[in-house]
PDB file of C-alpha atoms in Angstrom:
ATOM      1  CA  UNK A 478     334.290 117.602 233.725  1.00  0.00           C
ATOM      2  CA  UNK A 479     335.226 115.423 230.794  1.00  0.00           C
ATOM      3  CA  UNK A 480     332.546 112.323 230.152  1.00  0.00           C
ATOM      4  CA  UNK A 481     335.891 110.448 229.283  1.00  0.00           C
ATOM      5  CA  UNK A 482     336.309 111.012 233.205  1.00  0.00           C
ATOM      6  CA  UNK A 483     333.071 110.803 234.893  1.00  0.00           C
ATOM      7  CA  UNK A 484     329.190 109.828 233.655  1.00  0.00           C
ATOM      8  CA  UNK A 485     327.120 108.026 231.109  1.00  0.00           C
ATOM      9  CA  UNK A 486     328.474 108.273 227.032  1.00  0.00           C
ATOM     10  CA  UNK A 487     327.166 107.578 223.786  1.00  0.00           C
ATOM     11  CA  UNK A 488     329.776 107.754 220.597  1.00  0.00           C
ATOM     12  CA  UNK A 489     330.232 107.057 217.464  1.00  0.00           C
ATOM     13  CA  UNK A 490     332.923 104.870 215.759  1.00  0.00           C
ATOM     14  CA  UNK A 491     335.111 104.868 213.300  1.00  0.00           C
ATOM     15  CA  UNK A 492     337.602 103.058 211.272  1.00  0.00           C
ATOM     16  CA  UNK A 493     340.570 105.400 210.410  1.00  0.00           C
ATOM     17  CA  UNK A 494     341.467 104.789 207.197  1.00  0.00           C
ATOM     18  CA  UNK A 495     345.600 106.128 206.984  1.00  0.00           C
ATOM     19  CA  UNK A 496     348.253 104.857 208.803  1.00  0.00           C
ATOM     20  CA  UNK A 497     348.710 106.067 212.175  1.00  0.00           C
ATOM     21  CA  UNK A 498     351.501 108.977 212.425  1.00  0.00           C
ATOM     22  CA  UNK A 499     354.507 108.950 215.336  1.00  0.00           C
ATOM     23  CA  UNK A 500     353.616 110.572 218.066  1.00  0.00           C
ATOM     24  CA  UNK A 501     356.277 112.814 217.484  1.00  0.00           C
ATOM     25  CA  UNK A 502     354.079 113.658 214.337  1.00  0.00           C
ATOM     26  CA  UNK A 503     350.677 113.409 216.016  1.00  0.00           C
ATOM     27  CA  UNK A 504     351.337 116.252 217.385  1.00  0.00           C
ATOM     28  CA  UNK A 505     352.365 118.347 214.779  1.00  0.00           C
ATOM     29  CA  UNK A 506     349.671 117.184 212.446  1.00  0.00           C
ATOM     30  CA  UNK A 507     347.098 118.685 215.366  1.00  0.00           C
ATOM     31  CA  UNK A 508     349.086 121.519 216.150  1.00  0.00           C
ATOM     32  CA  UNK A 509     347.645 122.411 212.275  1.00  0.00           C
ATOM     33  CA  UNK A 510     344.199 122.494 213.548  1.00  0.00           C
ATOM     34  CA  UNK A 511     344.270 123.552 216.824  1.00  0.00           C
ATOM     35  CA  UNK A 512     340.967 125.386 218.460  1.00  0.00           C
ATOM     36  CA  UNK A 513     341.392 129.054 218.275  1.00  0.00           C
ATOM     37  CA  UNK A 514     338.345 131.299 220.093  1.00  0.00           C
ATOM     38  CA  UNK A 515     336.274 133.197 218.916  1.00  0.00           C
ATOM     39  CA  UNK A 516     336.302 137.077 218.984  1.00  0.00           C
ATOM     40  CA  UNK A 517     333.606 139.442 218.657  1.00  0.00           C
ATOM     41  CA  UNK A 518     335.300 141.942 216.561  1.00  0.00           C
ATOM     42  CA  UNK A 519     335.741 138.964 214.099  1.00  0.00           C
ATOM     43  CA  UNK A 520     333.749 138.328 211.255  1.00  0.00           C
ATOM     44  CA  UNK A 521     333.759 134.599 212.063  1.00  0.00           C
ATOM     45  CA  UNK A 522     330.477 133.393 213.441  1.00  0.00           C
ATOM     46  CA  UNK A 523     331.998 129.705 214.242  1.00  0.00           C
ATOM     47  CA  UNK A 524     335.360 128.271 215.071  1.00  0.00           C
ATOM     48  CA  UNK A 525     335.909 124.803 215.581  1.00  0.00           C
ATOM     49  CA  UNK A 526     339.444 123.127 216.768  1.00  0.00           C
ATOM     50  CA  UNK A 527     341.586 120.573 219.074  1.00  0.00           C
ATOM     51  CA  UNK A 528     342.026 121.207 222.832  1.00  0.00           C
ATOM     52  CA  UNK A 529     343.095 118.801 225.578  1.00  0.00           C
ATOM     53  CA  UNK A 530     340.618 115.706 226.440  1.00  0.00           C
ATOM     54  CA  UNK A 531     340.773 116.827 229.918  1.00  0.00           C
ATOM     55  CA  UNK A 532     341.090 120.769 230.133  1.00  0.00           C
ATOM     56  CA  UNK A 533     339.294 122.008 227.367  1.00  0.00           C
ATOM     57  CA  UNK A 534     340.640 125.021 227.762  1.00  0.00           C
ATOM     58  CA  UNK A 535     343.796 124.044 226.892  1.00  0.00           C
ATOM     59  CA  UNK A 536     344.748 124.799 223.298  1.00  0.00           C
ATOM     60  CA  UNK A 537     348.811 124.595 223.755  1.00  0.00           C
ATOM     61  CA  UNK A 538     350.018 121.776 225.569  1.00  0.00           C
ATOM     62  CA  UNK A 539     347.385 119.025 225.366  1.00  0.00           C
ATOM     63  CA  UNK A 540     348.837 117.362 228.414  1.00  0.00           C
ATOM     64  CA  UNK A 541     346.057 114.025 228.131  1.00  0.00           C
ATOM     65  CA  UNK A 542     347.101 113.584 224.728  1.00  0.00           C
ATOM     66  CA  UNK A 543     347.750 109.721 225.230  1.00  0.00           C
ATOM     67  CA  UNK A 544     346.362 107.076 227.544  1.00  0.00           C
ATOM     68  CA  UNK A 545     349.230 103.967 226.602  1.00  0.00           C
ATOM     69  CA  UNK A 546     347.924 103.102 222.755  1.00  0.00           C
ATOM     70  CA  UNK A 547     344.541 105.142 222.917  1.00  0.00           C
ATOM     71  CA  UNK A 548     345.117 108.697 221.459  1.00  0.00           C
ATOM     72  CA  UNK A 549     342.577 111.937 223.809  1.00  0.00           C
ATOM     73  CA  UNK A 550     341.713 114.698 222.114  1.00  0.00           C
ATOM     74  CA  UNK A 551     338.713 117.212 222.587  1.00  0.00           C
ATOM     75  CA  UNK A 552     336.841 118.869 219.652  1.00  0.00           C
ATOM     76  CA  UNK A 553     335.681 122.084 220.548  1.00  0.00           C
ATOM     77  CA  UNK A 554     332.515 124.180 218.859  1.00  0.00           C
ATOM     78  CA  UNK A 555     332.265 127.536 219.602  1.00  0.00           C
ATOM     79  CA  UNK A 556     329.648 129.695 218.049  1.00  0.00           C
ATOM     80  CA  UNK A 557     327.650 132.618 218.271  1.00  0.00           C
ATOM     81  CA  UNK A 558     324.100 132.553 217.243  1.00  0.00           C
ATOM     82  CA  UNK A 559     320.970 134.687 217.792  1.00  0.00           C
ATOM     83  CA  UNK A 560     317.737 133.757 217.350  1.00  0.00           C
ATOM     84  CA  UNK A 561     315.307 136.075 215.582  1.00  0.00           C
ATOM     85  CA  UNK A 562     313.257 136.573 218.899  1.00  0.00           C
ATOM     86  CA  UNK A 563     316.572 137.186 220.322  1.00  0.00           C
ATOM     87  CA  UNK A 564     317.505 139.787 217.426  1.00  0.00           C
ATOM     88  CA  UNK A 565     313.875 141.923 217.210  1.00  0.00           C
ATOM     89  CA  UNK A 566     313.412 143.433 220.093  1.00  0.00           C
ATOM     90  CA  UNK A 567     317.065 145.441 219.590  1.00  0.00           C
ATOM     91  CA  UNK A 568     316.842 145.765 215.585  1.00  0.00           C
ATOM     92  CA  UNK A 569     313.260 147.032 215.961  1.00  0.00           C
ATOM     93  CA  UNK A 570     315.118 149.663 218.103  1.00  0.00           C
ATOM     94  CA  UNK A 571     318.309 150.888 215.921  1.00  0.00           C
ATOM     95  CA  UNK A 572     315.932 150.950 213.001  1.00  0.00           C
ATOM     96  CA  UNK A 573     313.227 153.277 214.871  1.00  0.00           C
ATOM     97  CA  UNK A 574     316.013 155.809 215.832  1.00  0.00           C
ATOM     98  CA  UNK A 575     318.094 155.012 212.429  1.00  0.00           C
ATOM     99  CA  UNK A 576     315.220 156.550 210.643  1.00  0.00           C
ATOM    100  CA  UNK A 577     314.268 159.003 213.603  1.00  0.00           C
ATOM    101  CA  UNK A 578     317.935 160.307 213.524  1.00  0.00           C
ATOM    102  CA  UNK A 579     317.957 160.693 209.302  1.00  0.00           C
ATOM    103  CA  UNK A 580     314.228 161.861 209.795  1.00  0.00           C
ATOM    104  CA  UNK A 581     313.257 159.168 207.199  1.00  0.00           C
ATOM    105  CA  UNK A 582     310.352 157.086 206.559  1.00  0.00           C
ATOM    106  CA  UNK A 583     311.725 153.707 204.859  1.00  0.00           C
ATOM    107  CA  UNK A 584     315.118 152.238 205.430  1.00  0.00           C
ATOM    108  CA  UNK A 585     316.549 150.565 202.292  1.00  0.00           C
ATOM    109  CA  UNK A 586     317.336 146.983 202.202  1.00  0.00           C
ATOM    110  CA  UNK A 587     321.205 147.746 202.615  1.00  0.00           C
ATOM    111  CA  UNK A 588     320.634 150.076 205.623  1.00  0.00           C
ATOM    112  CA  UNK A 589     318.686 147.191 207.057  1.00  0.00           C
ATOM    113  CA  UNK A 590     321.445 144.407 206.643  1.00  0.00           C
ATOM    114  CA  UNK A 591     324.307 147.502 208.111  1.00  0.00           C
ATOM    115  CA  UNK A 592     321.950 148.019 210.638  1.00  0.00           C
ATOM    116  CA  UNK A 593     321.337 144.188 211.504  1.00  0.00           C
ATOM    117  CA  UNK A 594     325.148 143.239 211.454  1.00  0.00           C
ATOM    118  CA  UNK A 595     325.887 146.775 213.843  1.00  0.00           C
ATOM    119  CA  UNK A 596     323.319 145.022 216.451  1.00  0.00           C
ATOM    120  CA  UNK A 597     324.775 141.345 216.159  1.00  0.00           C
ATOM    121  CA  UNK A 598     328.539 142.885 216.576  1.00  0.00           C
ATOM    122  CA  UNK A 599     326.756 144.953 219.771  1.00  0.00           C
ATOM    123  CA  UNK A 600     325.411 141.588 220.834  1.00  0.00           C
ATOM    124  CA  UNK A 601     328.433 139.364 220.417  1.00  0.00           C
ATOM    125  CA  UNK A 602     330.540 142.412 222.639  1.00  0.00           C
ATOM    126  CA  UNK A 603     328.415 141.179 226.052  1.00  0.00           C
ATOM    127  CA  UNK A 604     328.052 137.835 225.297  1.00  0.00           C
ATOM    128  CA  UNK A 605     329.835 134.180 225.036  1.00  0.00           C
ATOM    129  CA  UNK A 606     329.357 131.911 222.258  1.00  0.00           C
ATOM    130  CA  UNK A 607     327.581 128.958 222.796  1.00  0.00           C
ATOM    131  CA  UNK A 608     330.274 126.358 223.256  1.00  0.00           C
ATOM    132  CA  UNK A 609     329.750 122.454 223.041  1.00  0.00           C
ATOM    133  CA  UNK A 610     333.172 119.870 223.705  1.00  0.00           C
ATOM    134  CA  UNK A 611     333.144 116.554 222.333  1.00  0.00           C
ATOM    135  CA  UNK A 612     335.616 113.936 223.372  1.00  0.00           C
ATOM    136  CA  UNK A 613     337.105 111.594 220.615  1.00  0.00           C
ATOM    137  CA  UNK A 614     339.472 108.488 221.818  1.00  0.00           C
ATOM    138  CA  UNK A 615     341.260 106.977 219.128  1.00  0.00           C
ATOM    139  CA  UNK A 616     342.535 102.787 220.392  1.00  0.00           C
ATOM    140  CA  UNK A 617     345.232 103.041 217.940  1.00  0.00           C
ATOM    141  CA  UNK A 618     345.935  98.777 218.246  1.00  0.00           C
ATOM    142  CA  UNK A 619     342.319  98.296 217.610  1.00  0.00           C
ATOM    143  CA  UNK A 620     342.413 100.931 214.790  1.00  0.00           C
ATOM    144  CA  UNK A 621     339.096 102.095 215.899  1.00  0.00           C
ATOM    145  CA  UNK A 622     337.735 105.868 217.139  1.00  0.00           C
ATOM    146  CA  UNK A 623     335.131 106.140 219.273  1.00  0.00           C
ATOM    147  CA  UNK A 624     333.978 110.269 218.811  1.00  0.00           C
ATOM    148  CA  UNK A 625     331.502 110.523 221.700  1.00  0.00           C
ATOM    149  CA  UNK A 626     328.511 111.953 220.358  1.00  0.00           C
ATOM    150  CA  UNK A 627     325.683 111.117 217.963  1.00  0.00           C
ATOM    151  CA  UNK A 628     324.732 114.480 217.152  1.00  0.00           C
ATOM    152  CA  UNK A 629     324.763 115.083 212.834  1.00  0.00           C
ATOM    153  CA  UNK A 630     325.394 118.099 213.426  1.00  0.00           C
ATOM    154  CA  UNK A 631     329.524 117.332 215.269  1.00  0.00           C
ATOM    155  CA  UNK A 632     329.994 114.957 213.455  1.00  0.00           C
ATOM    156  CA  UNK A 633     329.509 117.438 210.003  1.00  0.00           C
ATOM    157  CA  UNK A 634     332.534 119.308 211.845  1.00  0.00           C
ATOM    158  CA  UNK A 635     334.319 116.465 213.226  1.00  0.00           C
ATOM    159  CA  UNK A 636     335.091 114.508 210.131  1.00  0.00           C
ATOM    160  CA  UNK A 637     336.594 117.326 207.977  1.00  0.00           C
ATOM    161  CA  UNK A 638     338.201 118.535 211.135  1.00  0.00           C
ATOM    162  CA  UNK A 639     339.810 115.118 211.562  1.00  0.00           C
ATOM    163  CA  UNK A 640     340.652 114.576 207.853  1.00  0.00           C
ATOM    164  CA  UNK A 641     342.531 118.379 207.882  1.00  0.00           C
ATOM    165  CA  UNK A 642     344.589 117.490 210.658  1.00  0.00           C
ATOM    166  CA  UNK A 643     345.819 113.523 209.662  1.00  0.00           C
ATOM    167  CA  UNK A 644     345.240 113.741 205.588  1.00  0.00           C
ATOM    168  CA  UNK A 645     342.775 110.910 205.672  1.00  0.00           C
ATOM    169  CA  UNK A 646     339.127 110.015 205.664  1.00  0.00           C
ATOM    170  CA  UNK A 647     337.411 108.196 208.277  1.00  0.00           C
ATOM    171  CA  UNK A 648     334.865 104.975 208.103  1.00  0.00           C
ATOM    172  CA  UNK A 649     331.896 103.916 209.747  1.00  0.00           C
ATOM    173  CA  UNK A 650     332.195 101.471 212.049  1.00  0.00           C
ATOM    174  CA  UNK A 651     330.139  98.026 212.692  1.00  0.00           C
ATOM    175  CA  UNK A 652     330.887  97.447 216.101  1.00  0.00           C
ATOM    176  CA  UNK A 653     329.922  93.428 216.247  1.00  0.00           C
ATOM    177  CA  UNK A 654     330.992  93.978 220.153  1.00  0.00           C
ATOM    178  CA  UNK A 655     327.452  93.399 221.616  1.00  0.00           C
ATOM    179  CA  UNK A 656     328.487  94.869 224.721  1.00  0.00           C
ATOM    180  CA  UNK A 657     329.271  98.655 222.860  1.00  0.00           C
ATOM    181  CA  UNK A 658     327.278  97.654 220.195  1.00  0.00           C
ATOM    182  CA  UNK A 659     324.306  99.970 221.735  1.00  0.00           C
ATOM    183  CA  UNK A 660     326.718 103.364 221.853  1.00  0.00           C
ATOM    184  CA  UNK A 661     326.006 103.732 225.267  1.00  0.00           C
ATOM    185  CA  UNK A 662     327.899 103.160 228.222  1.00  0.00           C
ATOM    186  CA  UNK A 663     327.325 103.564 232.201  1.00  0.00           C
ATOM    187  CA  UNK A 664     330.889 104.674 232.722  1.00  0.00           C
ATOM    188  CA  UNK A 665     333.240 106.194 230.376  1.00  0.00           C
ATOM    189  CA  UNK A 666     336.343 104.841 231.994  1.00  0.00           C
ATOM    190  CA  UNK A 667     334.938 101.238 231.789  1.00  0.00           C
ATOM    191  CA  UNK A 668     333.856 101.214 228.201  1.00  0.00           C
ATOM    192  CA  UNK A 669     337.386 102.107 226.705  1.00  0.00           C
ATOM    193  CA  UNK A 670     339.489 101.193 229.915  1.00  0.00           C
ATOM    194  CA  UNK A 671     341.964 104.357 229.237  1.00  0.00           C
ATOM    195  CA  UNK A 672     342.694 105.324 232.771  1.00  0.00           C
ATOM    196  CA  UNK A 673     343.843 102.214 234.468  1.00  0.00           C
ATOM    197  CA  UNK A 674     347.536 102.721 234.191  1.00  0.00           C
ATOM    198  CA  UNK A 675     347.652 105.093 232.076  1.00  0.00           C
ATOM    199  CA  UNK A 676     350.448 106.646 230.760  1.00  0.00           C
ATOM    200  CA  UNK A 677     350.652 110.443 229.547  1.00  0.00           C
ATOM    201  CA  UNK A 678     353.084 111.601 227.368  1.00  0.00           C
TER     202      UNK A 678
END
């Protein structure tokens, strides 16, 4: 479930720094950058993109796109990574028979790396990437965004994300509110107020 919808939030704010398209436009401008999974054929190791606030399934019609003035979207992460531990046990493996099969005794360093990325395409076949959702909730009136996470790491991908999809950058916010001020919040719904008459379009 959304944390726009139910449970403790921390964020991050910004001040968008462009003037705010139609909605008309909004739409198209996300359409650009929509989220777009992950296959394990693919040489892609990471895909990042827009889905619905609500369902983040949802890649198509965004149907929580707007509460009133406040602007829902979802940023969506999904990777695949494998630790080394993860990766020994199996490349040990293909390497033993690799040079049991060729009957050699050393495996160049080019048979090693075709070897490696045979095993991570195996890996990626019977598994899911790891997936994390971050909500973002832009009050368009208050020309301030509120991305709901502190993590470096989203907000590396958020901000270029953001800045592909609307053509401009995004500033820091100084909250002075001391009541937000901390980034924390017991209730989602009460620290931005979209749900109380909302209005989806």
């Amino acid at each position: 479930m959304s944390k726009l919808l139910k449970g403790a939030v921390s964020f991050t704010s910004f001040r968008p720094e462009g003037e705010v398209p139609t909605r008309e436009r909004t739409r198209e401008l996300i359409e650009t950058q929509l989220f777009k999974p992950l296959k394990a054929e693919e040489d892609r190791d990471e895909s990042v993109g827009w889905v619905d606030a609500i369902w983040s399934f949802d890649t198509e019609r965004l149907p929580n796109l707007f509460s009133g003035a406040t602007l829902l979207l979802s940023m969506r992460i999904d990777r695949y990574a494998f630790t080394s531990s993860q990766l020994r046990p199996y490349l040990e493996e293909a390497e033993y028979h690799y040079k049991t099969t060729n009957s050699l005794e050393y495996i160049s360093a080019q048979q090693k790396k075709e070897i490696r990325d045979a095993e991570i395409r195996r890996m990626r076949t019977n598994s899911y990437p790891k997936t994390q959702i971050v909500e973002v909730a832009w009050k368009i009136d208050e020309k301030i965004l509120y991305f709901f996470s502190q993590s470096s790491a989203a907000i590396k991908r958020f901000l270029p994300l953001f800045e592909n999809s609307f053509g401009f950058s995004l500033g820091q916010s100084e909250l002075i509110d001391d009541g937000i001020a901390s980034g924390k919040s017991h209730d989602g719904t009460n620290l931005l107020n979209l749900w109380e008459g909302k209005d989806n379009v």
